[in-house]
Short mmCIF file of C-alpha atoms in Angstrom, two decimals:
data_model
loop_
_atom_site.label_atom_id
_atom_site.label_comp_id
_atom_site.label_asym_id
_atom_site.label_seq_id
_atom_site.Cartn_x
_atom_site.Cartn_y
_atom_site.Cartn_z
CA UNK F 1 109.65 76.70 124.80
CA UNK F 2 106.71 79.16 124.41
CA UNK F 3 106.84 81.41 121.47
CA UNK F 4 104.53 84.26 121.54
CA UNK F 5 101.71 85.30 118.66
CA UNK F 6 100.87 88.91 119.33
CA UNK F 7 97.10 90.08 117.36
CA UNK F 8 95.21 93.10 117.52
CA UNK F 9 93.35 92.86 114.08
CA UNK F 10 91.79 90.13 112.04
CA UNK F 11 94.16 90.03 109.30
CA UNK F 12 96.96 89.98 111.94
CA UNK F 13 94.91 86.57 113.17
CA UNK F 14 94.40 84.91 109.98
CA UNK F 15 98.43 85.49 108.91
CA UNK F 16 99.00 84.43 112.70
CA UNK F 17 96.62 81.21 112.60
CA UNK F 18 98.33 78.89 110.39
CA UNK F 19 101.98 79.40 112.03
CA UNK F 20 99.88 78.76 115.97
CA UNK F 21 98.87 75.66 114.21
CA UNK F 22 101.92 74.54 113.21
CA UNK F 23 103.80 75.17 116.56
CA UNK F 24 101.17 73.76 117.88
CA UNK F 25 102.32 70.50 116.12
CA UNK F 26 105.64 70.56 117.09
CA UNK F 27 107.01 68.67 119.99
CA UNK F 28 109.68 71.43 121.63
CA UNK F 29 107.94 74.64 120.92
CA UNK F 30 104.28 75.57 122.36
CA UNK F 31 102.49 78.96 120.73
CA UNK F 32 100.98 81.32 122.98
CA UNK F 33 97.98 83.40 121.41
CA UNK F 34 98.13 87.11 122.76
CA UNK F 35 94.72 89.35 122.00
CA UNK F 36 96.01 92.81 121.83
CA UNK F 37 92.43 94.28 122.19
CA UNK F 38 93.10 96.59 119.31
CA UNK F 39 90.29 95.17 117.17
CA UNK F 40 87.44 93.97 119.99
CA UNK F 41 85.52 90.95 118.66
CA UNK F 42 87.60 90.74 115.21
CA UNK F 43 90.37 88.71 116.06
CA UNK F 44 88.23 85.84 118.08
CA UNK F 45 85.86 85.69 114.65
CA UNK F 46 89.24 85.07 112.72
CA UNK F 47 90.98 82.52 114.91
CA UNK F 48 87.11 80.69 115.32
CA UNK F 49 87.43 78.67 112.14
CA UNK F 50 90.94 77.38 112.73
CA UNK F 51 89.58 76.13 116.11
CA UNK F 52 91.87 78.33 117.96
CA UNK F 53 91.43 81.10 120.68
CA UNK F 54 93.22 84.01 122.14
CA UNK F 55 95.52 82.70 125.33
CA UNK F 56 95.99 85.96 126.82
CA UNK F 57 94.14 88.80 126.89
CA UNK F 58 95.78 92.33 127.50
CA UNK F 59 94.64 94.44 130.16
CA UNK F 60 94.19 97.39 128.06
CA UNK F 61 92.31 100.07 129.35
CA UNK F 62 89.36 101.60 127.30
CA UNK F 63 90.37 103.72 124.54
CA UNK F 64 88.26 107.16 124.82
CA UNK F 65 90.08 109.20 122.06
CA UNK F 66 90.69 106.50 119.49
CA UNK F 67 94.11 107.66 118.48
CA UNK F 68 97.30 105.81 117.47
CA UNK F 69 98.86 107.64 120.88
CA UNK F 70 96.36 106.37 123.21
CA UNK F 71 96.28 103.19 122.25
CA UNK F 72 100.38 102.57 122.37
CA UNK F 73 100.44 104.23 125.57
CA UNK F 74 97.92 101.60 126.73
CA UNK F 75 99.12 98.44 125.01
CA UNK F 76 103.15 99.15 126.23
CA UNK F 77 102.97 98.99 130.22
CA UNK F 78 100.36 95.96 129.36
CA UNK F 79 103.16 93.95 126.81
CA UNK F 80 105.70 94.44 129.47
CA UNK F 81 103.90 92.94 132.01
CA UNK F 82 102.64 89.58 129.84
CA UNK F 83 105.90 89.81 128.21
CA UNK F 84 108.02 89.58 132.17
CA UNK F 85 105.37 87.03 133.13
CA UNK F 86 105.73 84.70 130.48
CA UNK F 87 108.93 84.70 129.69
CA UNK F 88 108.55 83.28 126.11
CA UNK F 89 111.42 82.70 123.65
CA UNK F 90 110.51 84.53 120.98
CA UNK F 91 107.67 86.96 120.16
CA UNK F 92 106.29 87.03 117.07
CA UNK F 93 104.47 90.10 115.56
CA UNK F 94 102.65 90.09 111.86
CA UNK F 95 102.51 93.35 109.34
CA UNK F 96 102.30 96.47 110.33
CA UNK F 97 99.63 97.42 112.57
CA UNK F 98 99.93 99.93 115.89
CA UNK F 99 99.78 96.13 118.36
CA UNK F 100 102.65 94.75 116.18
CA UNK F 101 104.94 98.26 116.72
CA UNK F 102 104.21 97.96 120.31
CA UNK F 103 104.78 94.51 120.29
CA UNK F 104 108.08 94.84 118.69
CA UNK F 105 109.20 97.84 121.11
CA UNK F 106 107.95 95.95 124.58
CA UNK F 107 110.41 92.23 123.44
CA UNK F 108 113.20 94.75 122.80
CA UNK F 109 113.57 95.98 125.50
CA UNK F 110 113.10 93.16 127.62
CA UNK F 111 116.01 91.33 125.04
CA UNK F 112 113.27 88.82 123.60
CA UNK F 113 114.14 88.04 120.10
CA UNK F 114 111.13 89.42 118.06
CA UNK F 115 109.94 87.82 114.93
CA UNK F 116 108.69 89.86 112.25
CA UNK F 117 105.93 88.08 110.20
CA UNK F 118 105.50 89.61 106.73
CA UNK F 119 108.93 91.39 107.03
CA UNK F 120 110.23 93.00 104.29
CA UNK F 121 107.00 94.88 102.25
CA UNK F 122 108.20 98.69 101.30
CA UNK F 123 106.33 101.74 98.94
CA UNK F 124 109.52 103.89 100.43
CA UNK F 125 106.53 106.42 101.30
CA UNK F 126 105.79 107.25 104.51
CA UNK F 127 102.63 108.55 103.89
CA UNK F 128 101.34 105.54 101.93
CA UNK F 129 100.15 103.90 103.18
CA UNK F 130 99.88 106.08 106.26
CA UNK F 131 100.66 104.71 109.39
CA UNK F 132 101.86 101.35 108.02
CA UNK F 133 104.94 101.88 106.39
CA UNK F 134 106.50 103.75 109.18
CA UNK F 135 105.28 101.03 111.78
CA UNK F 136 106.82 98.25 109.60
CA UNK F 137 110.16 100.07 108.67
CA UNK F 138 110.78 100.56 112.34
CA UNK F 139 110.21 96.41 113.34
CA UNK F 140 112.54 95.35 110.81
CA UNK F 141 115.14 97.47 112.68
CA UNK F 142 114.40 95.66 116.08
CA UNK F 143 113.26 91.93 114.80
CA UNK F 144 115.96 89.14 115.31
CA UNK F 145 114.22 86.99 112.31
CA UNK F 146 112.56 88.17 109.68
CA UNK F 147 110.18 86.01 107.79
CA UNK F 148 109.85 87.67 104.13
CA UNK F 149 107.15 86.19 102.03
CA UNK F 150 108.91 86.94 98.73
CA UNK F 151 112.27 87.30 97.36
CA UNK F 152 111.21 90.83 96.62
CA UNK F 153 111.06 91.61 99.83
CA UNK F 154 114.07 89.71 101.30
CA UNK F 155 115.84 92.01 98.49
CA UNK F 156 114.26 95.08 100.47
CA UNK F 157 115.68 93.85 103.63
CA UNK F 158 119.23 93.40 102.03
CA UNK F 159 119.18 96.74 100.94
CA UNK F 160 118.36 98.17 104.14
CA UNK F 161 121.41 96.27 105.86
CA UNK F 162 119.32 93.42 107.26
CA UNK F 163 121.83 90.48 107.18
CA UNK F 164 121.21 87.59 104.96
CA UNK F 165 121.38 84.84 107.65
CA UNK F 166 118.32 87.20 109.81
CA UNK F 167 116.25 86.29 106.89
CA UNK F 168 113.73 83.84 105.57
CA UNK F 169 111.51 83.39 102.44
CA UNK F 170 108.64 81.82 103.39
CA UNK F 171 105.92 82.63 101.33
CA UNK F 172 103.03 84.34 103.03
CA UNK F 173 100.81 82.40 105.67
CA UNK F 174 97.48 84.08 104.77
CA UNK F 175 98.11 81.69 101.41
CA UNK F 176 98.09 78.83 103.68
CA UNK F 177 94.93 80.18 105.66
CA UNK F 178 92.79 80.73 102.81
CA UNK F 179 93.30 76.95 101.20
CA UNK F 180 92.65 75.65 104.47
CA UNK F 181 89.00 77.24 104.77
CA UNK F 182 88.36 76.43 100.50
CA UNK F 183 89.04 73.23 101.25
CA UNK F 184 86.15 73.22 103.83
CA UNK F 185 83.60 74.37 100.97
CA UNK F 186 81.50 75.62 103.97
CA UNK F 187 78.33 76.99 102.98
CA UNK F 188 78.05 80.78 103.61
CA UNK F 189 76.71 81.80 107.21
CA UNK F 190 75.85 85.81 106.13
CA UNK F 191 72.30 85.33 104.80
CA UNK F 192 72.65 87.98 101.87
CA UNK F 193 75.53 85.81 100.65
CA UNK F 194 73.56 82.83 100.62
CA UNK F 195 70.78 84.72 98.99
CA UNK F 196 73.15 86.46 96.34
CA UNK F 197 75.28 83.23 95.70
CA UNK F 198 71.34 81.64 94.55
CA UNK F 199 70.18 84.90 92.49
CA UNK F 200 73.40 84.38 90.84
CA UNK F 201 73.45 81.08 89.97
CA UNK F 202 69.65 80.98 88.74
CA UNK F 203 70.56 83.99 86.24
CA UNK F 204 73.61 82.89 85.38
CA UNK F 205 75.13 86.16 86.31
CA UNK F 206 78.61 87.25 87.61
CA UNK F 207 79.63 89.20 90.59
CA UNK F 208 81.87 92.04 91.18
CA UNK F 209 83.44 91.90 95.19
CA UNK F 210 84.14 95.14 96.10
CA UNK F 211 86.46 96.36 99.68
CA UNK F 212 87.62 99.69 100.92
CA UNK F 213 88.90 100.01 104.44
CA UNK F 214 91.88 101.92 104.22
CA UNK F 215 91.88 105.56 106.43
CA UNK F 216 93.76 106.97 103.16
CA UNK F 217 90.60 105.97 101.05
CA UNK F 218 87.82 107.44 103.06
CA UNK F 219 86.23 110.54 102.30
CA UNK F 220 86.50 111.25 98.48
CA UNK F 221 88.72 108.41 97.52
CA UNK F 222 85.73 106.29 98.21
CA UNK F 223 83.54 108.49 96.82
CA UNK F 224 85.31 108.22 93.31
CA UNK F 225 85.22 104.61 94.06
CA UNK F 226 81.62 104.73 94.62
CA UNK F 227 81.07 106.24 91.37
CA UNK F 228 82.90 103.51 89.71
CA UNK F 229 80.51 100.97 91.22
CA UNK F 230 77.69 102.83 90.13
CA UNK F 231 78.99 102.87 86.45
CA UNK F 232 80.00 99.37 86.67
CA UNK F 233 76.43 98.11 87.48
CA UNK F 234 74.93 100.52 84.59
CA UNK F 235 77.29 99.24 82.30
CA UNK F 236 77.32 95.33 83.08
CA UNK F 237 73.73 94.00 83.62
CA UNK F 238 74.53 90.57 84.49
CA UNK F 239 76.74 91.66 87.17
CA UNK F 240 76.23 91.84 90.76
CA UNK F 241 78.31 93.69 93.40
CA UNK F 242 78.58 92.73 96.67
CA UNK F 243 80.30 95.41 99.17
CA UNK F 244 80.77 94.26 102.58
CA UNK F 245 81.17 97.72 103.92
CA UNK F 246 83.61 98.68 106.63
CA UNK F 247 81.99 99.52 110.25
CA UNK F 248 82.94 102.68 110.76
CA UNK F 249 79.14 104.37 110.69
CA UNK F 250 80.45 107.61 108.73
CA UNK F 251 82.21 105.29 105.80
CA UNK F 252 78.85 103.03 106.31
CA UNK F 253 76.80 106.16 105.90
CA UNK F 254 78.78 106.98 102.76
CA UNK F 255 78.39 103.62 100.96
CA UNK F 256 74.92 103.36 101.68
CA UNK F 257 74.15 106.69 100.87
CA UNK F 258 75.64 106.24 96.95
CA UNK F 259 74.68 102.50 96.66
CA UNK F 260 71.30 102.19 98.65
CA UNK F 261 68.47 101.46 95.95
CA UNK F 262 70.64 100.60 93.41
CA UNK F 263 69.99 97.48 91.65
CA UNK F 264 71.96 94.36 91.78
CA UNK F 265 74.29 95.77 94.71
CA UNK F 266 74.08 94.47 98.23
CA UNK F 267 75.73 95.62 100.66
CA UNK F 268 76.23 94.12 103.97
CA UNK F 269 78.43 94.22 107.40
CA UNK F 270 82.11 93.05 107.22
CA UNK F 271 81.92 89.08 105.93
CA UNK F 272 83.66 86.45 108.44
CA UNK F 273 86.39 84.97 107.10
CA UNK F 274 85.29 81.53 105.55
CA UNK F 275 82.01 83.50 103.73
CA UNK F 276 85.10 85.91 102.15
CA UNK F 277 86.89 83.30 101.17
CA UNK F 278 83.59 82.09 99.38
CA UNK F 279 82.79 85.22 97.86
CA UNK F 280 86.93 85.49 96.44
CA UNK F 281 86.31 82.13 95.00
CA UNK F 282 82.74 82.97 93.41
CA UNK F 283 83.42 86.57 92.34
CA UNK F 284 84.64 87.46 88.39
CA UNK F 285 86.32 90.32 89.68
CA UNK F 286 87.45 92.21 92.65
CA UNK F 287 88.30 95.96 93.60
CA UNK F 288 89.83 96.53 96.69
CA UNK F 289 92.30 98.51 98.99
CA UNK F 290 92.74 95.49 101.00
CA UNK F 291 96.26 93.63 101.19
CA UNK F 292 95.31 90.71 102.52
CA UNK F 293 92.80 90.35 99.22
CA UNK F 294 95.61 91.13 97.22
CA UNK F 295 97.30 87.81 98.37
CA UNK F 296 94.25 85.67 98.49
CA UNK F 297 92.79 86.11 95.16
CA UNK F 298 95.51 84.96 92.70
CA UNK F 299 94.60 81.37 94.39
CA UNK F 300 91.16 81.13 92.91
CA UNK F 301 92.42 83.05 89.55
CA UNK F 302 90.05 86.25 90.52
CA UNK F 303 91.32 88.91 88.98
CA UNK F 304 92.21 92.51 91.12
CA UNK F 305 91.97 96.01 90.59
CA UNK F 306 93.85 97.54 93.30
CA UNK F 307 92.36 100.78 94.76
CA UNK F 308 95.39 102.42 95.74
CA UNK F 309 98.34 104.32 93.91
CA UNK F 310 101.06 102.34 95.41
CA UNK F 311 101.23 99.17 96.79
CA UNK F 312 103.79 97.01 98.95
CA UNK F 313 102.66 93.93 97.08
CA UNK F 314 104.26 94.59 93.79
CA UNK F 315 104.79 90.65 93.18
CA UNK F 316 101.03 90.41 92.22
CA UNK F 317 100.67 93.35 89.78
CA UNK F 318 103.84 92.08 88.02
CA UNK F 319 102.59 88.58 87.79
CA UNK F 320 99.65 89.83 86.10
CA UNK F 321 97.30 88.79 88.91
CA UNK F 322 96.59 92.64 89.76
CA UNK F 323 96.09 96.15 88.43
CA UNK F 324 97.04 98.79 90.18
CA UNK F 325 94.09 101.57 89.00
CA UNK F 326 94.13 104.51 92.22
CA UNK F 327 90.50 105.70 93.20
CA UNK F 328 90.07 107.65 89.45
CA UNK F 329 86.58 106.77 88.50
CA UNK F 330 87.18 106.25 84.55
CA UNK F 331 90.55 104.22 85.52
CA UNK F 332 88.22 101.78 87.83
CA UNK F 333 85.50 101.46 85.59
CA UNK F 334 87.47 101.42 82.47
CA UNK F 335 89.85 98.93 83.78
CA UNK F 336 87.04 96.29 85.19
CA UNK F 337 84.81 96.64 81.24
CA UNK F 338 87.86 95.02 80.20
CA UNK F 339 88.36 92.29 82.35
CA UNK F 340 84.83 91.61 82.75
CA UNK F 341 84.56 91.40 78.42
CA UNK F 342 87.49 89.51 78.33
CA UNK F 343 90.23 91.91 76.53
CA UNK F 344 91.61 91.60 79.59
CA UNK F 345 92.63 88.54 81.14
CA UNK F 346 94.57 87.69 84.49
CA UNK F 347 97.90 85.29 84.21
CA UNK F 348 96.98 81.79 85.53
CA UNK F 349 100.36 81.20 87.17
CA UNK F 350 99.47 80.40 90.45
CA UNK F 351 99.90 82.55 93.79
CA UNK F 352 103.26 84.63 93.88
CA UNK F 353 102.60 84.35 97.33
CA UNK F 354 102.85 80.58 97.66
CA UNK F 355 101.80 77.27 97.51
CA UNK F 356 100.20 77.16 101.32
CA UNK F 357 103.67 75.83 102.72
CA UNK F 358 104.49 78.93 104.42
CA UNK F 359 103.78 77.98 107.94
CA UNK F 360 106.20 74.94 107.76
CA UNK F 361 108.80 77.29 106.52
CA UNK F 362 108.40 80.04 109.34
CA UNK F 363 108.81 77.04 111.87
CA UNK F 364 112.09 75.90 110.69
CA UNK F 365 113.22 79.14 110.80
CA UNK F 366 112.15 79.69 113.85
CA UNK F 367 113.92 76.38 114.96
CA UNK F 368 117.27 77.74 113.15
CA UNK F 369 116.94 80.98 115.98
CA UNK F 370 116.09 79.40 119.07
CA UNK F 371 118.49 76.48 118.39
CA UNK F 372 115.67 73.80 118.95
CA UNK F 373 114.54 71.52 116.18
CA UNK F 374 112.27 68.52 115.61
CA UNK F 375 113.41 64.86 116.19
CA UNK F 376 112.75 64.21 112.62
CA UNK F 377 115.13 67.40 111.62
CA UNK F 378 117.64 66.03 114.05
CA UNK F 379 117.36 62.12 112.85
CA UNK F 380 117.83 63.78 108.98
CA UNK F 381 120.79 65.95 109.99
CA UNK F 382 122.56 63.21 111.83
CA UNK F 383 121.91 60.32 108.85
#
């Protein structure tokens, strides 16, 4: 049986990689990597260091306007036609991203059981984060199976009327992706990195990661965030900030304009996965809008200040893993002089994401649905 991996964006590949690797082990089911075309480029740099690649390709035309409209209107009529082609068993769609709403929409109607990867997250505010919440709301009310990485939000599910036997706590895959790479210890490949991983060591200095992506934090957000940075450098002088800044050239142009010339910041293009995963395990402390970071850090113990007012992933502020701090400049800068002195320290109790298991999980529950299982399952059933 194929069972379809629909990704558009790198974090939808990373989540995505460890589940295509563990299908890929298993003797009835076969995965089938789809490349939305949402994200051009990003999704074959996240799949690269899991040694996989994109199966299918969508015949997508060229977007022109950029807009959330243009790009559904594009990515349906090409679904359908991979989707009636292939025929798979199950599609499975990660998040909350435009490709996994289309995604979604195109299996229903053609009565393929969808799979919702990272079901379950809720702020219960549609405009936060803005388009995501909407997108993921409406795939939990179409998926056949959906794989919650915390109890939390299984309990979200549940309270929505999601039925207990459509549900599975698995953990979160991206915990599985990022021990994979550690493990590798692969030296990084961005040369600033390299370069700023040395400086640091010689001087015996820390460094502050910073992210900001998010639409919602462009504009003066970041610039409040910006200020922070600037304040955290003036007030820490063995730190070092690295800010891999997002490509879109007016959020570039904003970055560079407040942080160009400033000592002991470097900022650089968007890292590839295994040099992030480098820079989460090297860095003292991180600020970022980023989910995925969110669920990657508490593995290496780095502490997170969460740019954002809300946030879905509740589980890590709670375990004392996270702050939530907005984009107020005091808050951010306030808020890291404590960690980085030490009145502040994050709870070592592990990832409340998981223990890198999650893939495993999401396979047997994916068995359960499609009323296949392994010959080992079967054998330990029967005995």
């Amino acid at each position: 049986m194929d069972v379809m991996l629909l990704a558009g964006t790198r974090p939808e590949a990373l989540k995505l990689a460890p589940l295509a690797l563990a299908l890929d082990a298993h003797p009835a089911l076969r995965p089938v990597l789809v490349h939305s075309g949402q994200h051009p480029g990003m999704v074959e740099q996240a799949l690269e260091p899991f040694g996989l690649a994109a199966d299918v390709w969508l015949d997508v035309p060229p977007r022109v306007t950029g807009g959330q409209a243009e790009l559904v209107a594009g990515l349906l009529p090409a679904l359908d036609d991979v989707l009636r082609r292939h025929a798979p068993a199950a599609l499975v769609v990660q998040g909350d991203t435009t490709t996994t709403l289309a995604g979604a929409l195109a299996a229903f109607w053609l009565g393929i059981p969808v799979v919702h990867l990272e079901a379950g997250l809720r702020t219960h505010d549609l405009a936060a984060p803005f388009p995501e919440e909407g997108a993921r709301q409406m795939v939990s009310r179409l998926a056949a199976l959906h794989l919650a990485p915390t109890l939390g939000a299984a309990a979200e599910l549940r309270a929505e009327g999601v039925a207990r036997q459509r549900i599975a706590v698995t953990g979160n895959t991206v915990v599985d992706a990022v021990l994979e790479i550690a493990a590798r210890d692969l030296p990084a490949r961005d040369t600033a990195l390299a370069l700023l991983e040395m400086e640091i060591a010689e001087a015996g200095e820390r460094l502050v990661l910073v992210t900001s992506h998010r639409r919602e934090s462009w504009g003066e957000p970041l610039e409040r965030t910006l200020a922070a940075v600037q304040l955290i450098v003036a007030e820490h002088p063995d730190v070092q900030v690295l800010f891999p800044a997002h490509p879109n050239p007016e959020v570039r142009a904003q970055v560079e304009a407040a942080l160009d010339g400033l000592p002991r910041v470097t900022v650089t293009d968007p890292l590839e996965y295994p040099d992030l995963v480098r820079a989460l395990r090297l860095a003292s402390l991180v600020l970022t809008d980023s989910g995925g970071i969110q669920e990657e850090a508490p593995t290496f113990g780095t502490p997170v200040l969460v740019l954002r007012d809300v946030t879905e992933r509740v589980e890590v502020v709670e375990a004392g893993c996270a702050w939530l701090v907005g984009t107020d400049t005091e808050r951010i800068a306030d808020t890291a002089a404590h960690l980085l002195s030490g009145e502040l320290r994050p709870a070592q109790v592990g990832n409340p994401y998981g223990e890198g298991n999650a893939a495993v999980l999401a396979v047997a529950a994916i068995e359960e649905l499609l009323g296949v299982g392994s010959p080992a399952r079967n054998q330990a059933v029967a005995s």
